[in-house]
PDB file of C-alpha atoms in Angstrom:
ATOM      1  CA  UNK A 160      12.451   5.290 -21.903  1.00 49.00           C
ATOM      2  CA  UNK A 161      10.278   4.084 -18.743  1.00 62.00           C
ATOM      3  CA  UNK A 162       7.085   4.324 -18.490  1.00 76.00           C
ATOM      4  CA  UNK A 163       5.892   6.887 -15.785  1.00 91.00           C
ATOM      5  CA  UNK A 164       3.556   5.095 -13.238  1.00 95.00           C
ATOM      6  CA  UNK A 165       0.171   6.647 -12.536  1.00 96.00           C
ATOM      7  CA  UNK A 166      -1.656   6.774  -9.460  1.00 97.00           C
ATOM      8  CA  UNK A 167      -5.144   6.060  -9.507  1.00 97.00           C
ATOM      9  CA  UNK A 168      -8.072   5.528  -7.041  1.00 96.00           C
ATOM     10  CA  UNK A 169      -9.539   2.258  -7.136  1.00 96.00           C
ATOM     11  CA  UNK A 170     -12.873   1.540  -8.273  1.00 95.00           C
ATOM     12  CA  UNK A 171     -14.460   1.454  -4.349  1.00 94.00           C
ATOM     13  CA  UNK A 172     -12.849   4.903  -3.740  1.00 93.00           C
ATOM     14  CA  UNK A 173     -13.726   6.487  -6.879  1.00 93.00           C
ATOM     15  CA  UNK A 174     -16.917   7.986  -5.590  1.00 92.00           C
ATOM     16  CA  UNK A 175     -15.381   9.294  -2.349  1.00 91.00           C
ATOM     17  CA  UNK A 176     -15.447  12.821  -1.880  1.00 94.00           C
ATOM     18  CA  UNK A 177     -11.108  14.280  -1.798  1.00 93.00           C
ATOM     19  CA  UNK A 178     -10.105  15.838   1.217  1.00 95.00           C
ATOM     20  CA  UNK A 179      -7.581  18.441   0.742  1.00 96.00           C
ATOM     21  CA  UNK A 180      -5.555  15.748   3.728  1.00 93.00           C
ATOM     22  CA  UNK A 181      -6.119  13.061   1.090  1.00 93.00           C
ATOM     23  CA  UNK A 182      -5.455  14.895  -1.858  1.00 96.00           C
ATOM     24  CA  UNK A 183      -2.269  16.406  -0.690  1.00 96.00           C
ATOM     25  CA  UNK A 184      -1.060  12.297   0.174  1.00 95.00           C
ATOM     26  CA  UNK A 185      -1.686  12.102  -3.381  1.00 96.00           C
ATOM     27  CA  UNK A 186       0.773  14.382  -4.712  1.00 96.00           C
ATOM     28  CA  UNK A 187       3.145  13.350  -2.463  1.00 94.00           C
ATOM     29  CA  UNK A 188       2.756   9.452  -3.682  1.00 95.00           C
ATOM     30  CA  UNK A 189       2.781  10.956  -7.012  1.00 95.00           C
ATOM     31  CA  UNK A 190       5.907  12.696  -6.973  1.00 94.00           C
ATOM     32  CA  UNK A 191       7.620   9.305  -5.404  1.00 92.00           C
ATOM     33  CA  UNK A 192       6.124   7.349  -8.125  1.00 94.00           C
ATOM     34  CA  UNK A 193       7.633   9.963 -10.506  1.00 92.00           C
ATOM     35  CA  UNK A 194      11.072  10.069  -8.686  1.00 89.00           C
ATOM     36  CA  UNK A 195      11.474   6.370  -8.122  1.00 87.00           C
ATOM     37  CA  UNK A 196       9.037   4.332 -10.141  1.00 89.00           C
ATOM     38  CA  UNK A 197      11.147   3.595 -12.804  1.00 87.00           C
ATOM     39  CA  UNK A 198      13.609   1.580  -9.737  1.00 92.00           C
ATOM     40  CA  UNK A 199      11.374  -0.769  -9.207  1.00 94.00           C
ATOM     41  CA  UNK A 200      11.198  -4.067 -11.338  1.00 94.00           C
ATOM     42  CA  UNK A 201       9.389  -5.126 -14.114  1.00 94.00           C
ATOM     43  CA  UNK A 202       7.016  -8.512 -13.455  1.00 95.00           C
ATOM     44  CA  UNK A 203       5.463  -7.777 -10.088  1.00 95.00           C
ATOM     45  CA  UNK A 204       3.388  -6.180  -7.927  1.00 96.00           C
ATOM     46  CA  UNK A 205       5.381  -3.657  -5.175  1.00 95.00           C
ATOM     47  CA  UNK A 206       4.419  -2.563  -1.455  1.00 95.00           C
ATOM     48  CA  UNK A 207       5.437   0.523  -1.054  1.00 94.00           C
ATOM     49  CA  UNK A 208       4.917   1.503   2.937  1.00 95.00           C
ATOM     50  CA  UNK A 209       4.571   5.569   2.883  1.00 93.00           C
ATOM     51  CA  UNK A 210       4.094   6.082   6.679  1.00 95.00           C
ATOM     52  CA  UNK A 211       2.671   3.806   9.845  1.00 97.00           C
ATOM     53  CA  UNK A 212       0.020   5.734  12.128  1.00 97.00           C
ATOM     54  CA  UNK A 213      -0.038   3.747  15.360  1.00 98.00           C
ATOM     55  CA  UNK A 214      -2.921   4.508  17.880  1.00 97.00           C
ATOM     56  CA  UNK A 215      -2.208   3.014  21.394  1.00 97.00           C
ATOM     57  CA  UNK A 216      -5.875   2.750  22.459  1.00 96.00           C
ATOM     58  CA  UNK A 217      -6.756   0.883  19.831  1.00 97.00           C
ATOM     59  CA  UNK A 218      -3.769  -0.988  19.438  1.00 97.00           C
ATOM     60  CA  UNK A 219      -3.837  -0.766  15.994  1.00 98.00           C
ATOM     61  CA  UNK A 220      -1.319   0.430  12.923  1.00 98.00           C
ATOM     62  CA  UNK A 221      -2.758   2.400   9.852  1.00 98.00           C
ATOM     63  CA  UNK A 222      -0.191   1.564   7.782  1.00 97.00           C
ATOM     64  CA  UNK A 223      -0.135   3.639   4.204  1.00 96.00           C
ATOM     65  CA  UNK A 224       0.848   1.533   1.261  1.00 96.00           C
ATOM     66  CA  UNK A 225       1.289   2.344  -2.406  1.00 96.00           C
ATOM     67  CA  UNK A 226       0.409  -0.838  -4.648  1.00 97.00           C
ATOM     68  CA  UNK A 227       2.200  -1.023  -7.957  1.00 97.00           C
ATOM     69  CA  UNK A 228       1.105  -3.002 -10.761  1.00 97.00           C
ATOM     70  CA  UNK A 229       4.605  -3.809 -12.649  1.00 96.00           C
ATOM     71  CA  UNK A 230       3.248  -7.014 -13.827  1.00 95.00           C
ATOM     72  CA  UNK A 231       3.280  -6.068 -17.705  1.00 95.00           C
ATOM     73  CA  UNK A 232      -0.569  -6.979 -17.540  1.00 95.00           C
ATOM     74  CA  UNK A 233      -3.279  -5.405 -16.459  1.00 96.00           C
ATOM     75  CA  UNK A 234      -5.508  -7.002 -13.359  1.00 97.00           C
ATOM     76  CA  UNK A 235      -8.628  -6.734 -11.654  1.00 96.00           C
ATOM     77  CA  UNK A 236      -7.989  -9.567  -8.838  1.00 96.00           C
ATOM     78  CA  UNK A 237      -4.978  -8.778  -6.264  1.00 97.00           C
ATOM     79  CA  UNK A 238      -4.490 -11.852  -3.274  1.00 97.00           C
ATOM     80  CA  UNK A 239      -1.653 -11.106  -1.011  1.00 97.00           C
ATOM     81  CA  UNK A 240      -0.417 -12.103   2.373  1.00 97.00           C
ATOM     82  CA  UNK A 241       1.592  -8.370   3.998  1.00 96.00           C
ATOM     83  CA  UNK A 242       3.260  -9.023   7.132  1.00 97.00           C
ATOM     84  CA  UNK A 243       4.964  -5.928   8.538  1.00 97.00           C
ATOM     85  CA  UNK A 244       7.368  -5.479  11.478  1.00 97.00           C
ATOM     86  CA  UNK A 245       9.347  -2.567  13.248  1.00 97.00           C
ATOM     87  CA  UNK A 246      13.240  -2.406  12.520  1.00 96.00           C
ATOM     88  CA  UNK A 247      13.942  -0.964  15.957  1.00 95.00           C
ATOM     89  CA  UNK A 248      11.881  -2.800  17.991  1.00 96.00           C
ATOM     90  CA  UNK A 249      12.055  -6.715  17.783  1.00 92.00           C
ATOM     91  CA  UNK A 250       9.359  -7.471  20.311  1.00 96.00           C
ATOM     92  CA  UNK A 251       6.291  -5.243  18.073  1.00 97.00           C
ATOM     93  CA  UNK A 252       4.643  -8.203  16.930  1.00 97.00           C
ATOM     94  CA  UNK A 253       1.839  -7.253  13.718  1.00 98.00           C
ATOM     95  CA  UNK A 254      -1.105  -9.770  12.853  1.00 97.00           C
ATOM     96  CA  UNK A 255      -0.162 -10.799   9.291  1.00 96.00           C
ATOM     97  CA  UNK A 256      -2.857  -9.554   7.076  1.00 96.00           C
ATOM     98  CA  UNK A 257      -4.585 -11.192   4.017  1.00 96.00           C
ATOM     99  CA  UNK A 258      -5.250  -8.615   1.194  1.00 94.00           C
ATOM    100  CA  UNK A 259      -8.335  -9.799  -1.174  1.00 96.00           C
ATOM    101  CA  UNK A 260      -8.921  -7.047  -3.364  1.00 96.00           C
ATOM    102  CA  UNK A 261     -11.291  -7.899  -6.187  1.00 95.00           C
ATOM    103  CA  UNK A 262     -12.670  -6.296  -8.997  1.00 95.00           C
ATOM    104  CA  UNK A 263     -15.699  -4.442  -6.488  1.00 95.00           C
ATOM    105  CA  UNK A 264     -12.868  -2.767  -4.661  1.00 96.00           C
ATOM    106  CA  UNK A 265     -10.154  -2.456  -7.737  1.00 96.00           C
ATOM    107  CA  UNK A 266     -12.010  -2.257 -10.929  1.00 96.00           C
ATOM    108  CA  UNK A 267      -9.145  -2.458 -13.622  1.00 96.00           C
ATOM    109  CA  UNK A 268      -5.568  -1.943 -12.653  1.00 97.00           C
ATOM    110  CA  UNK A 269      -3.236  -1.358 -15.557  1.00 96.00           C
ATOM    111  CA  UNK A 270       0.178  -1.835 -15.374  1.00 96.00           C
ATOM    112  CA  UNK A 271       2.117   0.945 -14.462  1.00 96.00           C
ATOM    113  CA  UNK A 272      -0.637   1.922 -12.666  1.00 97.00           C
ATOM    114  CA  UNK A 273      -0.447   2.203  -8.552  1.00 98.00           C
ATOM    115  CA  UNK A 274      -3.294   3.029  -5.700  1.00 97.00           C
ATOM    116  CA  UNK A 275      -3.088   4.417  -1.971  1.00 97.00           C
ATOM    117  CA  UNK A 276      -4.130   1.113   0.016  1.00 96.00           C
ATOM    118  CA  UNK A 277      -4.573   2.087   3.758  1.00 96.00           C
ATOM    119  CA  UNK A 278      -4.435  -0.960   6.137  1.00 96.00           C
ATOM    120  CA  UNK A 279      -5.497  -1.340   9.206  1.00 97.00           C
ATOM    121  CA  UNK A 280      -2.983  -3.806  11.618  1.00 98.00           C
ATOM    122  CA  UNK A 281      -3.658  -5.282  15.205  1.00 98.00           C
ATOM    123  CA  UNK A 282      -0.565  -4.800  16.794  1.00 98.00           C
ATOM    124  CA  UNK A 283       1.154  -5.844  20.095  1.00 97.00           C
ATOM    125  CA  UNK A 284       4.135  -3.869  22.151  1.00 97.00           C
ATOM    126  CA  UNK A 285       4.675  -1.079  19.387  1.00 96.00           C
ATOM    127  CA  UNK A 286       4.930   1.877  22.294  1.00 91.00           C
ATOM    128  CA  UNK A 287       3.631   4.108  24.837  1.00 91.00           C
ATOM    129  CA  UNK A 288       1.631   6.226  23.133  1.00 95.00           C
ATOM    130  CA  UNK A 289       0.425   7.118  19.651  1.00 97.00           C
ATOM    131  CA  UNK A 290       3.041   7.933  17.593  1.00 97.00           C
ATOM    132  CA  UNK A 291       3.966   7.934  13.263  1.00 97.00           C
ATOM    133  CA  UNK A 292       6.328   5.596  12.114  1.00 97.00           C
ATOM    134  CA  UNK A 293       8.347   6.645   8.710  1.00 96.00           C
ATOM    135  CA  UNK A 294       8.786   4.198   6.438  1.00 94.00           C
ATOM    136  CA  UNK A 295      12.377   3.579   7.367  1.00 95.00           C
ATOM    137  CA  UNK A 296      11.155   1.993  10.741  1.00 97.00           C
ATOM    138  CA  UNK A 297       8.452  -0.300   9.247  1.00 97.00           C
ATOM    139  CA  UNK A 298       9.808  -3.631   7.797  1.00 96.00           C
ATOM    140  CA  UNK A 299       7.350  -5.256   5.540  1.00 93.00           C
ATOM    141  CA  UNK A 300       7.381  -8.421   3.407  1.00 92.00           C
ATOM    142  CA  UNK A 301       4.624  -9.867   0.733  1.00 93.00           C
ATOM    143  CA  UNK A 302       3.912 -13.538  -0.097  1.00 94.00           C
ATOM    144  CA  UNK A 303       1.344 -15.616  -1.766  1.00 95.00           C
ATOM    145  CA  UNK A 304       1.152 -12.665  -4.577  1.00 95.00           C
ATOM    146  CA  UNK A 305      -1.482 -13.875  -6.853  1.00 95.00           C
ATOM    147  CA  UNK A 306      -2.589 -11.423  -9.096  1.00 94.00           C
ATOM    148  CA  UNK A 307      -4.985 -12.168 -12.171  1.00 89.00           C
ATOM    149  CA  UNK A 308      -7.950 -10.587 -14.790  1.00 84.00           C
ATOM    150  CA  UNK A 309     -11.206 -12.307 -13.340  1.00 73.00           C
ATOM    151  CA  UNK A 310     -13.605 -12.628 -16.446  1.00 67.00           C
TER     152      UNK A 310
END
């Protein structure tokens, strides 16, 4: 029997006032993590990229992520170093982003626990004009994971 994985706010959002816009990306990321969550491996943390929001006057991706905890411990500390690309277009070029998310911003993280994590990407030849990527077109790879419970 798997464990279902639940989708919580983290600690910094936990005060913010729902939008029915936010509340209905919710349910959606629920229902994924209900569908699919029990796919995804034991003993790590998982990226999942739910949609990319590109704004060409700005130059910048908002790129929705789900963070799973599948670590089989629970965490308040998440390092990570996201670097994201576009399958159909080799010249988009994304600054790779550094993710410290400490306890302020996370509180407690259980495992089998996930959170919406929005991030905000400087990016270079993605288009024309402002456009939403699905996650089939956005490529996206972690490294330096470090995950831990900071007494």
């Amino acid at each position: 029997m798997m464990e279902k994985i639940e989708l919580i706010l983290p600690k910094a959002h936990q005060k913010v006032q729902i939008t029915p816009a936010m509340q209905r990306e919710m349910d959606d990321v629920q229902r994924e993590l209900l569908d699919k969550g029990n796919r995804l491996d034991e003993g790590k943390i998982h990226v999942i990229i739910s949609k990319g929001f590109y704004k060409h006057d700005k130059k910048m991706m908002t790129i929705a992520t789900v963070i799973v905890n599948k670590t089989n411990q629970d965490i308040n500390t998440l390092k990570m170093t996201l670097k994201f690309g576009l399958r159909d277009n080799v010249k988009a070029q994304f600054a790779p982003m550094n993710a410290m998310l400490d306890e302020e911003f996370l509180g407690l993280l259980k495992n089998n626990q996930a959170f919406i994590l929005h991030i905000n990407v400087p990016v270079k030849d993605v288009g024309e004009g402002d456009h939403v990527f699905e996650p089939r077109d956005i490529v996206g790879q972690i490294d330096n994971v470090e995950y831990f419970i900071q007494h």
